[in-house]
């Protein structure tokens, strides 16, 4: 898998890379702790409750590795936490679903563009 460094508008650095099989816990913490308020409510790519999340993450991992979905994450290289998650679901269907969620502390710095 390839990764690319990104400098945000405010000078912070993050690494953009494909979602990996080992990202389950990190992505769960992003959804529970990184997103707040309206961002959390609008991020419907996963059911962030622990039981629902584990099943959905497994399914989306399978779809990603079978190239049916595309999931990318931006990771803080200093803390290792996911700071943004972008996805394109059902890339081969007539109506694909696209979404981008950015952690509250990383909002308004250009990651969602």
mmCIF file of C-alpha atoms in Angstrom:
data_model
loop_
_atom_site.group_PDB
_atom_site.id
_atom_site.type_symbol
_atom_site.label_atom_id
_atom_site.label_comp_id
_atom_site.label_asym_id
_atom_site.label_seq_id
_atom_site.Cartn_x
_atom_site.Cartn_y
_atom_site.Cartn_z
ATOM 1 C CA UNK A 1 0.000 0.000 0.000
ATOM 2 C CA UNK A 2 1.217 3.487 -0.736
ATOM 3 C CA UNK A 3 1.067 6.560 1.459
ATOM 4 C CA UNK A 4 1.510 10.255 0.797
ATOM 5 C CA UNK A 5 2.474 13.054 3.161
ATOM 6 C CA UNK A 6 0.092 16.014 3.218
ATOM 7 C CA UNK A 7 0.737 19.442 4.680
ATOM 8 C CA UNK A 8 -2.466 21.097 5.851
ATOM 9 C CA UNK A 9 -3.333 24.764 5.346
ATOM 10 C CA UNK A 10 -2.186 25.499 8.899
ATOM 11 C CA UNK A 11 1.169 23.734 8.453
ATOM 12 C CA UNK A 12 0.458 20.436 10.187
ATOM 13 C CA UNK A 13 1.603 17.200 8.604
ATOM 14 C CA UNK A 14 -0.405 14.010 8.159
ATOM 15 C CA UNK A 15 -0.030 10.859 6.101
ATOM 16 C CA UNK A 16 -2.737 9.821 3.626
ATOM 17 C CA UNK A 17 -2.928 6.072 3.079
ATOM 18 C CA UNK A 18 -5.392 3.276 2.381
ATOM 19 C CA UNK A 19 -7.323 1.866 5.322
ATOM 20 C CA UNK A 20 -5.552 -1.257 6.567
ATOM 21 C CA UNK A 21 -6.722 -4.447 8.211
ATOM 22 C CA UNK A 22 -5.016 -3.381 11.443
ATOM 23 C CA UNK A 23 -6.849 -0.030 11.620
ATOM 24 C CA UNK A 24 -9.969 -1.326 13.381
ATOM 25 C CA UNK A 25 -9.182 0.015 16.873
ATOM 26 C CA UNK A 26 -7.714 3.284 15.604
ATOM 27 C CA UNK A 27 -10.723 3.953 13.349
ATOM 28 C CA UNK A 28 -13.113 3.101 16.184
ATOM 29 C CA UNK A 29 -11.391 5.706 18.414
ATOM 30 C CA UNK A 30 -11.591 8.222 15.556
ATOM 31 C CA UNK A 31 -15.365 7.720 15.359
ATOM 32 C CA UNK A 32 -15.959 7.795 19.107
ATOM 33 C CA UNK A 33 -13.436 10.428 20.251
ATOM 34 C CA UNK A 34 -12.366 12.301 17.127
ATOM 35 C CA UNK A 35 -15.813 13.148 15.814
ATOM 36 C CA UNK A 36 -18.194 15.239 17.882
ATOM 37 C CA UNK A 37 -21.661 16.703 17.580
ATOM 38 C CA UNK A 38 -22.941 17.066 14.067
ATOM 39 C CA UNK A 39 -19.808 15.491 12.540
ATOM 40 C CA UNK A 40 -20.425 12.332 14.561
ATOM 41 C CA UNK A 41 -24.127 12.272 13.691
ATOM 42 C CA UNK A 42 -23.523 12.778 9.964
ATOM 43 C CA UNK A 43 -20.759 10.182 9.690
ATOM 44 C CA UNK A 44 -22.951 7.226 8.843
ATOM 45 C CA UNK A 45 -20.330 5.065 7.153
ATOM 46 C CA UNK A 46 -20.155 2.981 10.348
ATOM 47 C CA UNK A 47 -22.372 2.296 13.317
ATOM 48 C CA UNK A 48 -19.915 3.577 15.932
ATOM 49 C CA UNK A 49 -21.304 1.349 18.736
ATOM 50 C CA UNK A 50 -18.748 -1.351 19.470
ATOM 51 C CA UNK A 51 -20.764 -4.390 18.340
ATOM 52 C CA UNK A 52 -22.068 -2.748 15.174
ATOM 53 C CA UNK A 53 -18.721 -1.233 14.309
ATOM 54 C CA UNK A 54 -16.770 -4.489 14.461
ATOM 55 C CA UNK A 55 -19.148 -6.218 12.033
ATOM 56 C CA UNK A 56 -19.271 -3.247 9.645
ATOM 57 C CA UNK A 57 -15.501 -2.760 9.735
ATOM 58 C CA UNK A 58 -15.019 -6.411 8.820
ATOM 59 C CA UNK A 59 -17.422 -6.108 5.894
ATOM 60 C CA UNK A 60 -15.902 -2.862 4.651
ATOM 61 C CA UNK A 61 -12.385 -4.303 4.966
ATOM 62 C CA UNK A 62 -13.416 -7.228 2.800
ATOM 63 C CA UNK A 63 -15.040 -4.891 0.257
ATOM 64 C CA UNK A 64 -11.958 -2.661 0.249
ATOM 65 C CA UNK A 65 -9.542 -5.499 -0.324
ATOM 66 C CA UNK A 66 -11.830 -6.899 -3.050
ATOM 67 C CA UNK A 67 -11.784 -3.411 -4.654
ATOM 68 C CA UNK A 68 -15.526 -2.892 -4.292
ATOM 69 C CA UNK A 69 -15.039 0.038 -1.874
ATOM 70 C CA UNK A 70 -12.248 2.543 -1.353
ATOM 71 C CA UNK A 71 -11.359 3.735 2.161
ATOM 72 C CA UNK A 72 -8.530 6.196 2.854
ATOM 73 C CA UNK A 73 -7.335 7.585 6.166
ATOM 74 C CA UNK A 74 -5.203 10.555 7.142
ATOM 75 C CA UNK A 75 -2.973 9.726 10.091
ATOM 76 C CA UNK A 76 -1.112 12.048 12.455
ATOM 77 C CA UNK A 77 2.504 10.837 12.088
ATOM 78 C CA UNK A 78 3.387 11.973 15.615
ATOM 79 C CA UNK A 79 0.509 10.393 17.525
ATOM 80 C CA UNK A 80 -0.466 7.681 15.057
ATOM 81 C CA UNK A 81 -4.182 8.460 15.366
ATOM 82 C CA UNK A 82 -6.544 8.715 12.422
ATOM 83 C CA UNK A 83 -7.522 12.351 11.867
ATOM 84 C CA UNK A 84 -9.678 11.933 8.744
ATOM 85 C CA UNK A 85 -11.482 9.125 6.936
ATOM 86 C CA UNK A 86 -12.683 9.217 3.355
ATOM 87 C CA UNK A 87 -14.610 6.524 1.578
ATOM 88 C CA UNK A 88 -16.173 5.655 -1.730
ATOM 89 C CA UNK A 89 -18.599 2.769 -1.318
ATOM 90 C CA UNK A 90 -19.895 0.593 -4.100
ATOM 91 C CA UNK A 91 -17.541 2.027 -6.691
ATOM 92 C CA UNK A 92 -18.951 -0.381 -9.268
ATOM 93 C CA UNK A 93 -22.633 0.374 -8.661
ATOM 94 C CA UNK A 94 -24.840 2.915 -10.417
ATOM 95 C CA UNK A 95 -25.107 5.018 -7.222
ATOM 96 C CA UNK A 96 -21.838 5.037 -5.268
ATOM 97 C CA UNK A 97 -21.647 6.711 -1.844
ATOM 98 C CA UNK A 98 -18.880 9.212 -1.057
ATOM 99 C CA UNK A 99 -18.038 10.619 2.362
ATOM 100 C CA UNK A 100 -15.287 12.445 4.223
ATOM 101 C CA UNK A 101 -15.101 12.869 7.993
ATOM 102 C CA UNK A 102 -12.458 14.986 9.723
ATOM 103 C CA UNK A 103 -11.671 14.921 13.446
ATOM 104 C CA UNK A 104 -12.763 18.033 15.320
ATOM 105 C CA UNK A 105 -9.196 19.096 16.141
ATOM 106 C CA UNK A 106 -8.261 18.895 12.442
ATOM 107 C CA UNK A 107 -11.243 20.695 10.957
ATOM 108 C CA UNK A 108 -10.842 23.844 8.842
ATOM 109 C CA UNK A 109 -7.305 22.990 7.776
ATOM 110 C CA UNK A 110 -8.041 21.708 4.268
ATOM 111 C CA UNK A 111 -8.299 17.943 4.803
ATOM 112 C CA UNK A 112 -11.879 17.718 3.553
ATOM 113 C CA UNK A 113 -11.130 19.270 0.166
#
